[in-house]
Every structure is written in structure tokens, then in C-alpha cells.
Short mmCIF file of C-alpha atoms in Angstrom, two decimals:
data_model
loop_
_atom_site.label_atom_id
_atom_site.label_comp_id
_atom_site.label_asym_id
_atom_site.label_seq_id
_atom_site.Cartn_x
_atom_site.Cartn_y
_atom_site.Cartn_z
CA MET A 117 -5.79 130.39 80.63
CA ILE A 118 -4.51 132.61 77.83
CA TYR A 119 -7.92 133.38 76.31
CA ASP A 120 -10.09 133.95 79.39
CA GLN A 121 -9.00 137.58 80.09
CA SER A 122 -8.99 136.57 83.76
CA GLU A 123 -6.53 139.27 84.84
CA PHE A 124 -9.11 141.93 83.97
CA ASP A 125 -12.44 142.76 85.64
CA LEU A 126 -14.30 143.56 82.42
CA ARG A 127 -14.06 141.01 79.62
CA CYS A 128 -15.43 140.89 76.09
CA GLU A 129 -15.36 138.05 73.58
CA TRP A 130 -17.48 136.88 70.66
CA GLY A 131 -20.12 134.19 70.53
CA ALA A 132 -20.19 130.66 71.87
CA GLN A 133 -16.45 130.33 72.31
CA GLY A 134 -16.46 133.60 74.21
CA ILE A 135 -19.00 132.19 76.63
CA ALA A 136 -17.04 128.96 76.99
CA GLN A 137 -13.92 130.93 77.96
CA LEU A 138 -15.46 133.69 80.08
CA ALA A 139 -18.69 132.52 81.70
CA PRO A 140 -17.16 129.99 84.14
CA ILE A 141 -14.86 132.62 85.68
CA SER A 142 -17.23 135.62 85.60
CA ASP A 143 -19.80 136.81 88.14
CA VAL A 144 -22.33 137.67 85.43
CA VAL A 145 -22.67 137.40 81.64
CA VAL A 146 -24.33 139.96 79.38
CA ILE A 147 -25.56 138.71 75.99
CA VAL A 148 -25.56 141.42 73.30
CA ASP A 149 -27.51 140.73 70.09
CA VAL A 150 -28.65 144.18 68.99
CA LEU A 151 -30.36 143.18 65.70
CA SER A 152 -32.49 141.84 67.10
CA PHE A 153 -32.71 139.28 69.94
CA SER A 154 -31.56 141.48 72.84
CA THR A 155 -33.58 144.44 71.62
CA SER A 156 -36.66 142.24 71.27
CA VAL A 157 -36.18 140.83 74.76
CA GLU A 158 -35.78 144.32 76.25
CA ILE A 159 -38.96 145.61 74.60
CA ALA A 160 -41.01 142.53 75.47
CA THR A 161 -39.91 142.20 79.10
CA ASN A 162 -40.29 145.95 79.58
CA ASN A 163 -43.97 145.34 78.81
CA GLY A 164 -44.08 142.53 81.36
CA ALA A 165 -43.78 139.59 78.99
CA ILE A 166 -41.84 136.42 79.88
CA ILE A 167 -39.43 135.39 77.12
CA PHE A 168 -38.20 131.81 76.72
CA PRO A 169 -35.13 131.63 74.45
CA TYR A 170 -34.79 128.62 72.16
CA GLY A 171 -31.82 127.98 69.93
CA MET A 172 -33.33 126.29 66.90
CA ARG A 173 -36.37 126.87 64.74
CA ASP A 174 -37.24 123.25 63.95
CA GLU A 175 -40.04 120.86 64.82
CA THR A 176 -38.83 120.60 68.43
CA VAL A 177 -39.66 124.22 69.19
CA VAL A 178 -43.40 123.58 68.91
CA ASP A 179 -43.22 120.90 71.58
CA TYR A 180 -41.04 123.12 73.73
CA ALA A 181 -43.52 126.00 73.57
CA GLN A 182 -46.30 123.64 74.64
CA SER A 183 -44.18 122.29 77.49
CA VAL A 184 -43.71 125.77 78.99
CA GLN A 185 -47.28 126.85 78.14
CA ALA A 186 -46.08 129.66 75.91
CA GLU A 187 -46.88 131.13 72.52
CA LEU A 188 -44.31 130.64 69.79
CA ALA A 189 -42.85 133.66 68.01
CA SER A 190 -42.49 133.14 64.27
CA HIS A 191 -39.75 134.17 61.88
CA ARG A 192 -39.61 137.86 61.02
CA LEU A 193 -41.22 137.58 57.57
CA SER A 194 -44.28 135.69 58.78
CA THR A 195 -47.67 137.27 59.34
CA SER A 196 -47.84 136.01 62.93
CA ARG A 197 -48.63 138.37 65.76
CA TYR A 198 -45.20 138.07 67.41
CA THR A 199 -41.84 137.53 65.73
CA LEU A 200 -38.16 138.28 66.31
CA SER A 201 -38.94 141.78 65.02
CA PRO A 202 -38.80 144.23 67.96
CA THR A 203 -41.60 146.24 66.33
CA SER A 204 -43.96 143.27 66.63
CA LEU A 205 -43.42 143.22 70.40
CA MET A 206 -44.10 146.86 71.17
CA GLN A 207 -47.66 146.14 72.33
CA VAL A 208 -47.19 142.66 73.80
CA PRO A 209 -49.39 142.42 76.91
CA ALA A 210 -47.95 141.91 80.39
CA GLY A 211 -47.88 138.27 81.41
CA THR A 212 -47.51 136.96 77.85
CA ARG A 213 -45.34 133.83 77.77
CA LEU A 214 -43.43 133.72 74.51
CA VAL A 215 -40.81 131.38 73.08
CA LEU A 216 -38.34 133.39 70.98
CA PRO A 217 -36.17 131.21 68.74
CA SER A 218 -32.88 132.80 67.76
CA LEU A 219 -29.77 131.25 66.30
CA ASN A 220 -27.57 133.79 68.05
CA GLY A 221 -28.92 135.44 71.20
CA SER A 222 -31.09 132.52 72.32
CA THR A 223 -28.39 129.95 71.63
CA LEU A 224 -25.81 131.91 73.62
CA THR A 225 -28.18 132.46 76.54
CA LEU A 226 -28.59 128.70 76.88
CA LEU A 227 -24.82 128.16 77.04
CA THR A 228 -24.06 130.27 80.11
CA GLY A 229 -24.72 127.49 82.62
CA ASN A 230 -25.10 128.64 86.22
CA THR A 231 -23.61 132.08 85.65
CA PRO A 232 -26.22 134.85 86.05
CA THR A 233 -27.19 136.11 82.59
CA LEU A 234 -28.62 139.40 81.34
CA ALA A 235 -29.77 140.54 77.89
CA GLY A 236 -28.18 143.86 76.96
CA CYS A 237 -28.57 146.22 74.01
CA LEU A 238 -28.20 149.90 73.25
CA ARG A 239 -31.63 150.69 74.66
CA ASN A 240 -30.78 149.53 78.19
CA CYS A 241 -26.99 149.82 78.25
CA GLU A 242 -26.59 151.86 81.44
CA ALA A 243 -29.30 149.99 83.37
CA VAL A 244 -27.77 146.62 82.48
CA ALA A 245 -24.31 147.82 83.47
CA GLN A 246 -25.49 149.04 86.86
CA PHE A 247 -27.43 145.84 87.50
CA ALA A 248 -24.50 143.66 86.43
CA GLN A 249 -22.18 145.30 88.98
CA ARG A 250 -24.43 144.00 91.76
CA TYR A 251 -23.23 140.47 91.04
CA GLY A 252 -19.55 141.30 91.42
CA SER A 253 -16.62 142.89 89.63
CA LYS A 254 -15.94 140.13 87.08
CA ILE A 255 -18.26 140.85 84.16
CA ALA A 256 -18.29 139.16 80.74
CA VAL A 257 -19.95 141.01 77.88
CA ILE A 258 -20.61 138.74 74.89
CA PRO A 259 -21.35 140.29 71.49
CA ALA A 260 -23.32 137.59 69.69
CA GLY A 261 -22.38 138.32 66.10
CA GLU A 262 -24.24 136.93 63.13
CA ARG A 263 -23.83 133.81 60.98
CA TRP A 264 -22.63 133.67 57.40
CA LYS A 265 -25.38 132.00 55.41
CA GLU A 266 -22.85 130.10 53.29
CA ASP A 267 -21.26 128.03 56.06
CA GLY A 268 -22.80 129.12 59.38
CA SER A 269 -19.53 130.53 60.68
CA LEU A 270 -19.43 133.56 62.97
CA ARG A 271 -19.66 137.00 61.38
CA PRO A 272 -18.51 139.61 63.90
CA ALA A 273 -21.25 142.23 63.65
CA PHE A 274 -20.75 145.98 63.91
CA GLU A 275 -23.95 146.50 65.89
CA ASP A 276 -23.05 143.96 68.57
CA LEU A 277 -19.58 145.42 69.09
CA ILE A 278 -21.22 148.84 69.46
CA GLY A 279 -23.76 147.46 71.95
CA ALA A 280 -21.08 145.70 73.97
CA GLY A 281 -19.04 148.88 74.07
CA ALA A 282 -22.03 150.90 75.23
CA ILE A 283 -22.56 148.58 78.21
CA LEU A 284 -18.86 148.36 79.02
CA SER A 285 -18.58 152.15 78.97
CA TYR A 286 -20.82 152.29 82.06
CA LEU A 287 -18.99 149.57 84.00
CA HIS A 288 -16.25 150.14 86.57
CA GLY A 289 -13.09 148.05 86.65
CA SER A 290 -10.07 147.15 84.60
CA LEU A 291 -10.77 146.59 80.90
CA SER A 292 -9.25 143.79 78.87
CA PRO A 293 -7.89 144.98 75.51
CA GLU A 294 -10.90 143.34 73.85
CA ALA A 295 -13.28 145.24 76.15
CA ALA A 296 -11.36 148.49 75.66
CA MET A 297 -11.68 148.08 71.89
CA ALA A 298 -15.46 147.73 72.22
CA VAL A 299 -15.66 150.88 74.34
CA ALA A 300 -13.52 152.82 71.88
CA THR A 301 -15.69 151.66 69.00
CA PHE A 302 -18.87 152.79 70.77
CA GLN A 303 -17.35 156.17 71.60
CA THR A 304 -16.29 156.64 67.99
CA PHE A 305 -19.77 156.03 66.56
CA GLN A 306 -22.12 157.12 69.35
CA HIS A 307 -22.77 160.54 67.78
CA ASP A 308 -24.85 158.91 65.02
CA LEU A 309 -25.81 155.40 66.06
CA LEU A 310 -28.88 155.23 63.84
CA GLY A 311 -27.00 156.43 60.79
CA TYR A 312 -24.24 153.89 61.22
CA LEU A 313 -26.57 151.03 62.10
CA LYS A 314 -28.56 151.70 58.95
CA LYS A 315 -25.35 151.54 56.91
CA SER A 316 -24.04 148.38 58.59
CA SER A 317 -24.42 145.02 56.86
CA SER A 318 -27.04 143.81 59.33
CA GLY A 319 -28.94 147.09 59.13
CA LYS A 320 -28.96 147.08 55.34
CA GLU A 321 -30.24 143.50 55.38
CA LEU A 322 -33.18 144.39 57.61
CA ILE A 323 -34.02 147.55 55.69
CA ALA A 324 -34.02 145.61 52.43
CA LYS A 325 -36.60 143.25 53.96
CA GLY A 326 -38.81 146.13 55.08
CA PHE A 327 -37.76 146.32 58.74
CA GLU A 328 -36.23 149.78 59.00
CA SER A 329 -38.36 150.39 62.11
CA ASP A 330 -36.50 147.55 63.86
CA VAL A 331 -33.19 149.27 63.19
CA GLU A 332 -34.60 152.52 64.55
CA LEU A 333 -35.76 150.84 67.75
CA ALA A 334 -32.41 149.10 68.18
CA ALA A 335 -30.41 152.31 67.69
CA ALA A 336 -32.15 154.18 70.52
CA CYS A 337 -29.50 154.47 73.22
CA ASN A 338 -30.16 154.49 76.94
CA VAL A 339 -33.92 154.89 76.70
CA SER A 340 -34.90 152.02 79.03
CA ASN A 341 -34.34 150.99 82.64
CA CYS A 342 -35.50 147.44 81.93
CA VAL A 343 -32.97 144.71 82.72
CA PRO A 344 -33.94 141.27 81.32
CA LEU A 345 -32.63 138.61 83.73
CA PHE A 346 -32.55 134.96 82.74
CA VAL A 347 -34.19 132.87 85.48
CA ASN A 348 -36.02 129.52 85.31
CA LYS A 349 -35.51 129.19 81.53
CA ALA A 350 -36.89 132.66 80.76
CA TYR A 351 -35.99 136.33 80.64
CA VAL A 352 -38.03 138.45 83.03
CA GLN A 353 -37.89 142.14 83.79
CA ARG A 354 -35.74 143.43 86.62
CA SER A 355 -35.84 147.22 86.88
CA HIS A 356 -32.45 148.55 87.83
#
């Protein structure tokens, strides 16, 4: 197939179509949604929480949370205890079962089928890379991107390309051009990740809503050994 980057060990492609092309022929998939699904999952599972991704925030998510005996995280601007804001999850107790709806990271996680799936971000980039290599040499790194509010189409997001490049920079094997571009982008901006994330469209959006602390948490590079692994409908911690 022209688009599956199959002649290379390390592959990188955006969003749902990227998963459709790469997951079936890869040993492992890494979902990268830096602001904020992957960062939230890393922080929560590092505390011992169990995170159930769910694609939509509609009436069905309430029933789903009940079916898996889990709390339901609310949207970021709510006053609920837990939300998609990484800051809200800093003190989540071990053993907490939490459904985390997300249009991007959760949706993509649920599309990977039987291919082992990890949640990667800047915080755990090296740990995720080392863990991913245990599954084999064919690794797909999927930057989630964001959605344009006007029509729901994919908006390739600076922060997810940076996160994908950070993970790919620690992997061994031949890089597709798409993966090499992600690595080069990370290397270009790694000297001031927080500064650039704050100036990115996604970062400015969060800061305008009062969530600068989320951007700060997401910009911390290589500070965690936690590897969130998707098993039995949930992300759980696997220390590398």
C-alpha cells in the first residue's frame, strides 16, 4: 500500500486515517494527544488510576461509566472533581476507575483493534519508546491532532507533532519521511518546549480559558517512567 509506510520500521501519520493505514501492519501503536488526553492519562495512571477512554460526550457515556463501574470525568470547564484537565488528575487516588471522554485521544484509542496500544506524550516519551520496542520493530506513532470547530475536520496540531517526534527520537529503526519530519520538528523546538507550546494555537486556547497549568504539565519532557497500556478497555500503568 502506498500510504502505509510499510517499508520503514518507524511510521507516523495523523488521526483516524493514520490508524487505519498503520495499525494493522504495526507491532504497536502509540497515541499522542499532548493537550490533553495523553498527558491526562499519563498523570492519572502514574497515580494508579484506571482510565477508560470514550469517544463521545453524549447521553451514552453515563450508561457506559455505570457499566464499567467507573466515575465519569466532566468537560474541562465544569466544577467536577475530575476532568480532561491534567491538573485535575494530579491527586487522583490509586485504584480510581475513571471514564475519560475525548474526541481525539479516546476516539483514536478505540480504533486500534487488536494492535497493542500505548498513550504517549512529552512527559513519558523515552519510557514509552523503550516499552514500545518490546513489541517489535514496527512501531506506529499517531499524532491525534485537533478538530476545527467549524466543520469537525482534522487540524494538525503543533503539540502532537512535537510529542510524536519526541517519542520517535528514542526509537531505533528506519524512519519514514513522515516520522523523520516529526523527529526534526521536536529537535528544532526542544530547547523551549513550554515557550512554544504556550504560543501554539492549542496552548493559547487553553491559556485563554484559564488552564495555563495544563500547558505547563504537558510541556514537561521526559519526567515520567509511566507507560499507559490499553488493556481490557482501559489504560493502566506499566512502568518501563
